[in-house]
Coordinates of C-alpha atoms in Angstrom, one line a residue:
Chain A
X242 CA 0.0 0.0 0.0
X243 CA 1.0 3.6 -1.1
X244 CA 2.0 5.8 2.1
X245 CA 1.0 9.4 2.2
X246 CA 3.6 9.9 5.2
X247 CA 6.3 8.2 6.0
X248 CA 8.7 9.4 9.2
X249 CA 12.2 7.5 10.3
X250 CA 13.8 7.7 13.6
X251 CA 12.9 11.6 13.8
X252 CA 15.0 13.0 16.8
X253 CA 14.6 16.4 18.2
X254 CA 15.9 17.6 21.8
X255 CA 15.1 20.5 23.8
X256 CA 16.5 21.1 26.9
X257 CA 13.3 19.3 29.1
X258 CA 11.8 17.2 26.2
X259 CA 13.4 14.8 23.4
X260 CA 11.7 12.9 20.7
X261 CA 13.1 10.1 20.5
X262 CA 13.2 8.0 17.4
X263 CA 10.1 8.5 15.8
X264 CA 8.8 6.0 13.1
X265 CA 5.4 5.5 11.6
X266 CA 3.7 5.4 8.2
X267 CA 0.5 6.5 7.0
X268 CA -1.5 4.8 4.4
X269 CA -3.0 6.5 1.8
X270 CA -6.5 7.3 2.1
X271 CA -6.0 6.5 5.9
X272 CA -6.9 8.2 8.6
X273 CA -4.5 8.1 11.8
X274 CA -5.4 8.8 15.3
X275 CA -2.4 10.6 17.2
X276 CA -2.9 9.6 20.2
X277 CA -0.8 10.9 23.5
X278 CA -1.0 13.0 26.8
X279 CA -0.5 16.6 26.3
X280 CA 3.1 17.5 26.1
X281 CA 4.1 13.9 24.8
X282 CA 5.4 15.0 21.7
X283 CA 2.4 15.1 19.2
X284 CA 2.7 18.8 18.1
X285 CA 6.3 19.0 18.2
X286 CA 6.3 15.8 16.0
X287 CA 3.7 17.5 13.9
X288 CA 5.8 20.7 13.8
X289 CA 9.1 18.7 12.2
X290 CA 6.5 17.1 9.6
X291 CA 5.7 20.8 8.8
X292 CA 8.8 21.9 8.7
X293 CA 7.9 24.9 11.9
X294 CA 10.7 23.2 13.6
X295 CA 13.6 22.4 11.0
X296 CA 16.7 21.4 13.2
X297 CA 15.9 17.8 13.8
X298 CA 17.6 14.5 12.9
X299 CA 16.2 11.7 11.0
X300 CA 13.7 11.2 7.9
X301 CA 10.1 12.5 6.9
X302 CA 8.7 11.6 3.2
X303 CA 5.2 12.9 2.3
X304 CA 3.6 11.6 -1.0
X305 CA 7.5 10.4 -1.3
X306 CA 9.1 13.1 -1.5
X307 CA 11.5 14.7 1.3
X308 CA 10.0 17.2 3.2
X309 CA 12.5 19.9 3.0
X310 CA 13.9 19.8 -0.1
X311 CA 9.9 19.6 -1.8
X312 CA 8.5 21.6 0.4
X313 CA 7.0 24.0 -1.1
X314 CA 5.6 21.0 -3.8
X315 CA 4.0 18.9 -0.7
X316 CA 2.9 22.1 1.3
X317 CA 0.6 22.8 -2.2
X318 CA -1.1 19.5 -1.2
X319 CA -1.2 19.9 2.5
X320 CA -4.1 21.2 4.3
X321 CA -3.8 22.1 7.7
X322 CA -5.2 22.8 11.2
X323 CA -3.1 23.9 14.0
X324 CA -3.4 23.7 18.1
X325 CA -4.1 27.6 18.5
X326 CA -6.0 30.0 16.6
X327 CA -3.4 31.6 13.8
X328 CA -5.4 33.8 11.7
X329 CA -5.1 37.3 12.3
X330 CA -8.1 38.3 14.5
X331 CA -8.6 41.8 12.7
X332 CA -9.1 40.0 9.2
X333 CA -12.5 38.8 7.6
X334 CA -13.0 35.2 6.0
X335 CA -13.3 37.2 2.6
X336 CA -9.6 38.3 3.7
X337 CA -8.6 35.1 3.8
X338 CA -10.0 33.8 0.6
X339 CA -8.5 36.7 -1.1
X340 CA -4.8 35.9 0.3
X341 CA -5.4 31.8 -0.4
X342 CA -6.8 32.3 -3.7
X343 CA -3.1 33.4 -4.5
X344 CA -1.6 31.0 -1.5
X345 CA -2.7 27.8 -3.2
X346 CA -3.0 26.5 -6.9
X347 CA -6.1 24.7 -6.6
X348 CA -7.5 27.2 -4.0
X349 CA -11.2 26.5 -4.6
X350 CA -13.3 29.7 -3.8
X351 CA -16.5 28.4 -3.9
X352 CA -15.8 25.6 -2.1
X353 CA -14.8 27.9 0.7
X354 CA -17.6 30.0 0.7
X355 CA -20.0 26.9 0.7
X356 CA -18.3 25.9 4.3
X357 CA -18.7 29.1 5.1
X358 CA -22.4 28.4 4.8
X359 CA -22.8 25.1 5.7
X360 CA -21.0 26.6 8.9
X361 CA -22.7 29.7 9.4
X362 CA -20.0 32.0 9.4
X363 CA -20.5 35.6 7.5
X364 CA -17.3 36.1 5.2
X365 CA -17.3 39.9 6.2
X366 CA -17.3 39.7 9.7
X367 CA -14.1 40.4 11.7
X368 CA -12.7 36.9 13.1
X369 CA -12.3 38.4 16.6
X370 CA -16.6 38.5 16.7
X371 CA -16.5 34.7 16.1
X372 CA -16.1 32.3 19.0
X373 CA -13.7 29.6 19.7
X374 CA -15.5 27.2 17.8
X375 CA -16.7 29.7 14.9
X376 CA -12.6 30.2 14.8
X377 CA -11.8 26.5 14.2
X378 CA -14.9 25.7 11.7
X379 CA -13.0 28.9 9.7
X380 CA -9.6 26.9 9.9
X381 CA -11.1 23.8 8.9
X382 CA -12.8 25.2 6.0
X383 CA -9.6 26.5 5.0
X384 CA -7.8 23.4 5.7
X385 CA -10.2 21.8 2.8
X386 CA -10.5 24.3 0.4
X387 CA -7.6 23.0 -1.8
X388 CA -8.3 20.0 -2.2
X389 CA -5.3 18.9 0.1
X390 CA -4.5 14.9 -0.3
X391 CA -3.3 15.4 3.4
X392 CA -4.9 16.7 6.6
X393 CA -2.8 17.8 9.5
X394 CA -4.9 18.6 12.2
X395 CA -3.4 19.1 15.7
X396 CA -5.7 19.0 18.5
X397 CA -9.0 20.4 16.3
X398 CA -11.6 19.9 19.0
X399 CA -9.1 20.7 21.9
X400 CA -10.5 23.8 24.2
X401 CA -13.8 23.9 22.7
X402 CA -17.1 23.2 24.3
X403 CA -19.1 19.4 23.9
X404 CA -21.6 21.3 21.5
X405 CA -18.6 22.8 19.3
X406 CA -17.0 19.6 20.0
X407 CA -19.7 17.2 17.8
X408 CA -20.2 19.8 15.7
X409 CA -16.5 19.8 14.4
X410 CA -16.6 15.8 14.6
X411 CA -19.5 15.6 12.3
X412 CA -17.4 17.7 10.4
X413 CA -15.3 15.3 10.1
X414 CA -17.0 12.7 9.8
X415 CA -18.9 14.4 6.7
X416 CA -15.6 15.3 4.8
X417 CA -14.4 11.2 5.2
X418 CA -17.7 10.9 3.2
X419 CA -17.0 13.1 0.3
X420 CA -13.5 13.9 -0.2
X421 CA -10.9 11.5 -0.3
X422 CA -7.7 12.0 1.3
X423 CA -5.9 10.8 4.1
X424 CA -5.7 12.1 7.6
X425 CA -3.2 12.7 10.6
X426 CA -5.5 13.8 13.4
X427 CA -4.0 14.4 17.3
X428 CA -5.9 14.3 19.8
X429 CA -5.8 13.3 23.8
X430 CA -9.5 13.2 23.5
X431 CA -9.7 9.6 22.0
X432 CA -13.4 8.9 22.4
X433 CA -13.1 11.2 19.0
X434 CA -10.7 8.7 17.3
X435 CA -12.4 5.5 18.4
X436 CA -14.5 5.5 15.3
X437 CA -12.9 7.6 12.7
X438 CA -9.9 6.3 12.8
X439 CA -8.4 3.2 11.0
X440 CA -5.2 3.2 12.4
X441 CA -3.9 4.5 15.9
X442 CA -0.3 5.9 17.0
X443 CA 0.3 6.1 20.4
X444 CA 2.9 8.8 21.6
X445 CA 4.3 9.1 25.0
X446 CA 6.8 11.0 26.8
X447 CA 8.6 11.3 23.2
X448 CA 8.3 8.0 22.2
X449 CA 6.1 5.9 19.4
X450 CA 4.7 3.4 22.3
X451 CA 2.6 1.3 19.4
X452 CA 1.1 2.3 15.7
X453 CA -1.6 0.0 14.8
X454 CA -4.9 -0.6 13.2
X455 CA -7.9 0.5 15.4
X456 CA -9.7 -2.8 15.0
X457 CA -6.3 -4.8 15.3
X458 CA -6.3 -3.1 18.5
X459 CA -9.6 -2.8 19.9
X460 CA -10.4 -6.1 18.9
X461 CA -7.0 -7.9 20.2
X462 CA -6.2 -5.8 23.6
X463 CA -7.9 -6.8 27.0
X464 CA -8.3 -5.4 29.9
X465 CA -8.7 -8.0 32.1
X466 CA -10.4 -7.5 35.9
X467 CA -8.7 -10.0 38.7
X468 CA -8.2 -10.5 42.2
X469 CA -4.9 -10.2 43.9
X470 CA -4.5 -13.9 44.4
X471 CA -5.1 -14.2 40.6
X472 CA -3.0 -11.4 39.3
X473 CA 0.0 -13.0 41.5
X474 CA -0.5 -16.4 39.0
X475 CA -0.1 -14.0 35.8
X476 CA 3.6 -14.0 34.4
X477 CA 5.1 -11.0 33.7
X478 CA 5.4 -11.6 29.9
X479 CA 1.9 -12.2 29.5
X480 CA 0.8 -8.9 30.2
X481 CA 1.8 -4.9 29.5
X482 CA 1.2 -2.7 32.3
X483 CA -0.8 -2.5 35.5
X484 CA -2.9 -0.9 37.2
X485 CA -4.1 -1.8 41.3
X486 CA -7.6 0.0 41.9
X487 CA -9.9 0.0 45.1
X488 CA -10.9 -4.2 44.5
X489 CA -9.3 -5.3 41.9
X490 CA -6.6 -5.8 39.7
X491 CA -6.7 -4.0 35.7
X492 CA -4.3 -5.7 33.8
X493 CA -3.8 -4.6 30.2
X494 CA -3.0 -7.6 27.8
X495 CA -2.0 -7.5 24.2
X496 CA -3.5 -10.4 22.8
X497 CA -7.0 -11.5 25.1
X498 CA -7.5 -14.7 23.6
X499 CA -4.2 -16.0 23.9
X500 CA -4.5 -14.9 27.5
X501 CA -8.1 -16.6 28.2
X502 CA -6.8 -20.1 26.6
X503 CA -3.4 -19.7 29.1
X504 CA -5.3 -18.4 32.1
X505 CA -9.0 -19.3 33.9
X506 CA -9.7 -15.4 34.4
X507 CA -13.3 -14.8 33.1
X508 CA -13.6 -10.6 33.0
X509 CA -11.5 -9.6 30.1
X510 CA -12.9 -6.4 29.4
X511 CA -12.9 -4.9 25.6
X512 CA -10.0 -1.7 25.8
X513 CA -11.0 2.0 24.9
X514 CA -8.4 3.9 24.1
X515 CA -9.0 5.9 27.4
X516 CA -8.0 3.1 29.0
X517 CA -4.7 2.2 27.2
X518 CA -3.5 5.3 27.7
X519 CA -4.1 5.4 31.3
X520 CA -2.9 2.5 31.7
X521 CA 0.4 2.8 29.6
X522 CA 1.2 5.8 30.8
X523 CA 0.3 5.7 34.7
X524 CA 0.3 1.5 35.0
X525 CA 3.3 -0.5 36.4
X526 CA 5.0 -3.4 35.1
Chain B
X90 CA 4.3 35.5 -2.6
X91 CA 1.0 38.4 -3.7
X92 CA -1.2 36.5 -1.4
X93 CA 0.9 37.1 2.1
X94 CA 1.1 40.8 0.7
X95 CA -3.0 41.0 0.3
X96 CA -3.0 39.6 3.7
X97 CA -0.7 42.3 5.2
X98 CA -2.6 44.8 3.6
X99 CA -5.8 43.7 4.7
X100 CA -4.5 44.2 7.7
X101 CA -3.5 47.5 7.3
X102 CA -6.5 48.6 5.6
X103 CA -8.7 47.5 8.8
X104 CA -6.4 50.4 10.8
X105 CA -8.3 52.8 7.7
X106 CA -10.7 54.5 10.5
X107 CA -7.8 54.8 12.7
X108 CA -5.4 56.2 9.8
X109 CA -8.5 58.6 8.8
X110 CA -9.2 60.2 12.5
X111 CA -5.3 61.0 12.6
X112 CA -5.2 62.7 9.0
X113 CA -8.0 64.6 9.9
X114 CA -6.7 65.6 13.4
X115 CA -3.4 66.0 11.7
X116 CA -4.8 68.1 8.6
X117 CA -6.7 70.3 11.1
X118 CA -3.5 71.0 13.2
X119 CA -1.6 71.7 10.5
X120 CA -4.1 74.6 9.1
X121 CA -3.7 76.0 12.5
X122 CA -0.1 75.9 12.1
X123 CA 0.4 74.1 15.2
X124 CA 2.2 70.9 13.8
X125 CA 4.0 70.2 10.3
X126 CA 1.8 67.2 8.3
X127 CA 5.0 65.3 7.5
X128 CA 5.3 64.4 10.8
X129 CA 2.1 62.3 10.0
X130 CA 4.6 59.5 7.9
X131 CA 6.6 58.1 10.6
X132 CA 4.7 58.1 13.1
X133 CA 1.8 56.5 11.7
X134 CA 3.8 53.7 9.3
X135 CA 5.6 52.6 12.4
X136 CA 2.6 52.4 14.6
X137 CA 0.7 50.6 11.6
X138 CA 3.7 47.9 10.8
X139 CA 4.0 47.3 14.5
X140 CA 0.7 46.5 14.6
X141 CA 0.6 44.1 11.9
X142 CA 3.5 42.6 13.8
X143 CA 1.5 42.5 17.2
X144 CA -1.3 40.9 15.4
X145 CA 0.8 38.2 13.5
X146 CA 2.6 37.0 17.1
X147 CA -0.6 37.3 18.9
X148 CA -2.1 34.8 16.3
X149 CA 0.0 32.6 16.0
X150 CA 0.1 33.5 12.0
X151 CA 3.9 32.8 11.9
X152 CA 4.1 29.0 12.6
X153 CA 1.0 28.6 10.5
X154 CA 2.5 30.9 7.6
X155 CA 5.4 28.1 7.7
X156 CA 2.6 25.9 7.0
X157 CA 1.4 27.6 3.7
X158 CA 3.5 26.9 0.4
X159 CA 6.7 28.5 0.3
X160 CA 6.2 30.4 4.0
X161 CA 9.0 30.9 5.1
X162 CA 10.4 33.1 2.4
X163 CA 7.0 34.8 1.3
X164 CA 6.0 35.9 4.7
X165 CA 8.8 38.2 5.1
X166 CA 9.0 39.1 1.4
X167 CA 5.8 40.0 1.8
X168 CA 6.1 42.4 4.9
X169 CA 8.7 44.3 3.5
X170 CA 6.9 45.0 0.4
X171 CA 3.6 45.6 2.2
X172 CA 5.5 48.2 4.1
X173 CA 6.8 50.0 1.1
X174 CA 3.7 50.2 -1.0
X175 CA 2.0 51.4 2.3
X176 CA 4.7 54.3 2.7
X177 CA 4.2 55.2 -0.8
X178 CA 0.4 55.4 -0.4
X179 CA 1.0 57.6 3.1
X180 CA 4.1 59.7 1.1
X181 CA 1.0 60.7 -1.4
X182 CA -1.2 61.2 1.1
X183 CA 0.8 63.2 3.3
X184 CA 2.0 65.1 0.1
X185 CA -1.4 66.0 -1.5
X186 CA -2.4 67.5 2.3
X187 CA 1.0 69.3 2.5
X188 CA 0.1 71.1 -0.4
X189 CA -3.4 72.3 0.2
X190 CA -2.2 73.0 3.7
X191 CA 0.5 75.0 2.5
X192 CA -2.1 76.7 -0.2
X193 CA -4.3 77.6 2.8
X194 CA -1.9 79.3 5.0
X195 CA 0.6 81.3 2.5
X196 CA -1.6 81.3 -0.7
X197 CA 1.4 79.7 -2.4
X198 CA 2.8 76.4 -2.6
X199 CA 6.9 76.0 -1.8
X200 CA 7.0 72.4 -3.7
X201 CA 10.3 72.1 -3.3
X202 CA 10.7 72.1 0.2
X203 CA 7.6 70.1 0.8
X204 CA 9.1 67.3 -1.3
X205 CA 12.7 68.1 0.1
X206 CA 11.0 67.2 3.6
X207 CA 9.4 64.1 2.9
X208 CA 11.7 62.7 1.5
X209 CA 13.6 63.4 4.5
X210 CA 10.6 61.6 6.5
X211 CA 10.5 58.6 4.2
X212 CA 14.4 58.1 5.2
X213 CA 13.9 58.5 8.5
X214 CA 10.7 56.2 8.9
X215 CA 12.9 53.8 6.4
X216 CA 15.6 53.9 8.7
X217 CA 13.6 53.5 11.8
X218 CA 11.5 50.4 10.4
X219 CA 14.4 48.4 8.5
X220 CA 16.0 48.8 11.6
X221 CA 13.4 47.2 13.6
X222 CA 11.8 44.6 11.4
X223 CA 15.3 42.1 12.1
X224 CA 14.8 42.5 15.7
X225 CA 10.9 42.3 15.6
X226 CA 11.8 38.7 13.6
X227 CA 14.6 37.9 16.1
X228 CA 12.7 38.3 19.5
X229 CA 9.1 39.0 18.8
X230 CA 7.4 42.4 19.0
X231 CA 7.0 42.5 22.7
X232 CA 10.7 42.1 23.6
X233 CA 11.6 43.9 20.7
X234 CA 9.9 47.3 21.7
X235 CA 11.9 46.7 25.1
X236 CA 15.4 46.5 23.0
X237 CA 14.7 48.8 20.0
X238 CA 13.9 51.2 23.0
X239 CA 17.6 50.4 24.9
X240 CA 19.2 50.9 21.6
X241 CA 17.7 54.2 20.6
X242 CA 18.4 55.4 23.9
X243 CA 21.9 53.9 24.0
X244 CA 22.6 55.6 20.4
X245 CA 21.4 58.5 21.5
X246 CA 23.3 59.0 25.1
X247 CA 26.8 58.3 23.5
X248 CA 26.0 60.4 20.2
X249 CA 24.9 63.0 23.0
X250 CA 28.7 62.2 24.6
X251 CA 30.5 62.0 21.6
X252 CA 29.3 64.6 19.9
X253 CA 30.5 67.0 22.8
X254 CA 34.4 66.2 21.0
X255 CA 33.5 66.3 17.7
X256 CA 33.6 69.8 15.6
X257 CA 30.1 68.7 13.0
X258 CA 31.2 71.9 10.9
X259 CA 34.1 70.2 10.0
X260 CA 33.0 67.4 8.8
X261 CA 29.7 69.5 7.1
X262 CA 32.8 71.1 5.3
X263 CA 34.9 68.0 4.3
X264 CA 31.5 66.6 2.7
X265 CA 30.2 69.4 0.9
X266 CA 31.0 68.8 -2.6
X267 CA 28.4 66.0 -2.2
X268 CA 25.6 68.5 -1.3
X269 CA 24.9 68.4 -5.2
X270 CA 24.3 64.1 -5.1
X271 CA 22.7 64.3 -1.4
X272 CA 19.2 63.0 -3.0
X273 CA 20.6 60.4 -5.0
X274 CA 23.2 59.3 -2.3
X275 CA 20.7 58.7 0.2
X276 CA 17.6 57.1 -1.7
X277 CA 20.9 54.6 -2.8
X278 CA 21.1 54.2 1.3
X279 CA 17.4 53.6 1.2
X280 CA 17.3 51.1 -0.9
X281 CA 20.7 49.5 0.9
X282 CA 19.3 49.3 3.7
X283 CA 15.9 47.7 3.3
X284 CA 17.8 45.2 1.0
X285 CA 20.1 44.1 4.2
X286 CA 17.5 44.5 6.5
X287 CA 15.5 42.0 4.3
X288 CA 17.9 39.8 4.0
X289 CA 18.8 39.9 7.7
X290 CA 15.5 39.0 8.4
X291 CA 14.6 36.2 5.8
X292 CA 18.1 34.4 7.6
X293 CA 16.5 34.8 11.0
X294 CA 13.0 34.0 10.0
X295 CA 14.1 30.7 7.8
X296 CA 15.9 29.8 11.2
X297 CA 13.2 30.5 13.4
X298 CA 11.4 27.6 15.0
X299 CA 7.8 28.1 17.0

């Protein structure tokens, strides 16, 4: 399969904070779930893949072709949604179709101004009178009006209220239906990845921890619910990480079937990806 | 590159009411003889760039301009040339008024020194805006206002010192047979030094990481 995004032992160190051999490919017409804690490396990995932070080490290949030296060739293709706001607050949407319309090639202006529409916003109004949501349904609708073959979108729903929230997901979830390109989507809000996404990378503390399929996952990971007494029979091999609640045990397994032939342990709870990254991140080994 | 310039200068057109009320409050100080309209072209293409600036940092445009093809080198491109066309555009404002102005209180128009004296204000709000643009893309306007500040003040405390020891005349003297080039001498400085300020600030900017 063809991969939109391909990134090799990327390394980048800050005094507190290191990435630390980053590897993972996305498919085309794949959507990917970045998955992490905050500050576990998602933006700055996202940042390197833009090309915001250019002093790292190691490899990033979009639509195959190296990110810095074709930059300006992948970035023509690229649509993108940042963490915070970063339009100028004094300009109007009609501003900003103006500016793209000589920005992009395929800068589509009626494409724009039907989002627009479809999300209420008036192109003359002054993007400081639109709220935080408002603001990110404008940067989406940017984000698409090129007909990009790539979506970046760091944290899109992040800060924004559970109404704004759905309304941006059903964004989403209505451009998967009519436009076909692939997607990187971060988030620590995973509930929004669970059924968007077909495969999931899992960040933490600088570090790819997995990058797999969302069924693969959800389907093969456990989390199984024991007593003490049983948890003591369970070798160390057989499971990931940990976790000792109020009554019982939450073991996360990678593989529950192989775990309920080996062991007679009856809960083995389907994961969410809530619960991996609790676990991964806050359970013991 | 035309679409970070149309950008800019949407920005600077929504500072149009604010532009207006001081050409009007200008104009009307300037038929009372109080103030000279030139002053107008510094003061408001510095407080307009800076804005633009302000805006741009606030908004996190930067990083995202990195993001749109060919950012990093159109952004600044852009701001330079933004800041030209929108000195011209003051220069003819400023220029027109200066002339009725001048019409209104003498009943004759001295073109020559009117010219003579803008172009002295485009050099100077050149000189003041080239010179801060490298900084502004160094440090970011906040902590740039704080150094281009020290720096003004520094230059002027030991020019104040210095020029205590030297004899100015002299030197007036020694440089006199270039009195007859001055115009073409200095718009050759003009366009020096927004070339290396541009250049100083595409290095910093195609450095810069947010």
């Amino acid at each position: 399969m063809e991969n939109v995004l391909e990134i090799k032992n990327l390394c980048k160190k800050y005094d507190n904070f290191e990435l630390k051999n980053i590897t993972f490919t996305l498919p085309k017409g794949m959507i990917m779930g970045f998955i992490g804690e905050n500050g576990a490396g998602k933006t700055t990995t996202i940042k390197a893949i833009l090309n915001i932070i250019n002093s790292y080490q190691g490899e990033i290949k979009i639509f195959g072709l190296d990110n810095r030296e074709d930059d300006k060739k992948i970035k023509e293709d690229i649509g993108v949604v940042l963490d915070d706001m970063f339009f100028p607050e004094i300009l109007t949407p009609n501003d900003i179709n103006k500016a793209m319309l000589d920005i992009y090639k395929n800068w589509d202006s009626k494409m724009f101004y039907d989002y627009l529409k479809e999300f209420s916003l008036l192109p003359n109004k002054q993007i400081k009178t639109f709220s935080k949501g408002m603001k990110k349904k404008l940067e989406i609708a940017t984000a698409l009006s090129h007909h990009p073959k790539l979506l970046i979108l760091d944290e899109p729903t992040s800060g924004l209220d559970p109404i704004a929230r759905s309304e941006v997901i059903e964004i989403f979830q209505n451009i998967l239906e009519k436009e076909e390109c692939s997607i990187l989507l971060s988030s620590h809000i995973t509930t929004d990845l669970e059924h968007m996404a077909d495969y999931i990378t899992f960040i933490n503390n600088g570090e790819i921890v997995l990058s797999k399929t969302t069924d693969e996952l959800l389907n093969n990971y456990g989390l199984v619910k024991c007593s003490e007494k049983e948890f003591k029979k369970i070798d160390k091999k057989d499971y990931l990480k940990y976790k000792k609640t109020k009554y019982e045990y939450e073991v996360l397994v990678e593989n529950k079937k192989d775990f309920k032939t080996k062991y007679n342990i009856s809960i083995i709870d389907k994961i969410t990806l809530d619960d991996l990254m609790v676990l991964m991140i806050k359970g013991e080994k | 590159m035309l679409g970070f310039i149309k950008k800019d200068i949407a920005m600077i057109k929504s500072n149009f009411k604010l532009i207006g009320i001081l050409i009007v409050v200008y104009t009307i100080m300037g038929l009372m003889g109080e103030v000279d309209i030139s002053f107008i072209l510094p003061f408001m293409s510095v407080m307009i760039m800076i804005s633009t600036f302000s805006y741009d940092n606030y908004n996190n445009w930067d990083a995202y301009s990195i993001s749109l093809p060919n950012g990093r080198k159109n952004s600044v491109k852009a701001k330079y040339i933004a800041t030209i066309l929108m000195i011209l555009v003051v220069s003819i404002i400023t220029i027109i008024l200066s002339f009725i102005i001048s019409y209104l209180n003498t009943k004759s128009i001295n073109y020559g020194q009117i010219l003579i004296s803008m172009f002295g204000e485009i050099f100077g709000t050149l000189l003041v805006l080239t010179f801060m643009y490298p900084i502004i893309y160094k440090f970011g306007v906040e902590k740039a206002r704080i150094g281009i500040f020290l720096i003004v003040f520094g230059i002027v405390f030991i020019g104040g010192f210095l020029l205590q020891f030297i004899d100015l005349s002299l030197i007036a003297n020694s440089l006199s047979f270039l009195e007859d080039y001055l115009i073409i001498i200095l718009s050759l400085i003009m366009v020096m030094m927004v070339y290396i300020s541009y250049k100083i600030s595409e290095k910093i900017f195609s450095k810069k990481e947010f």
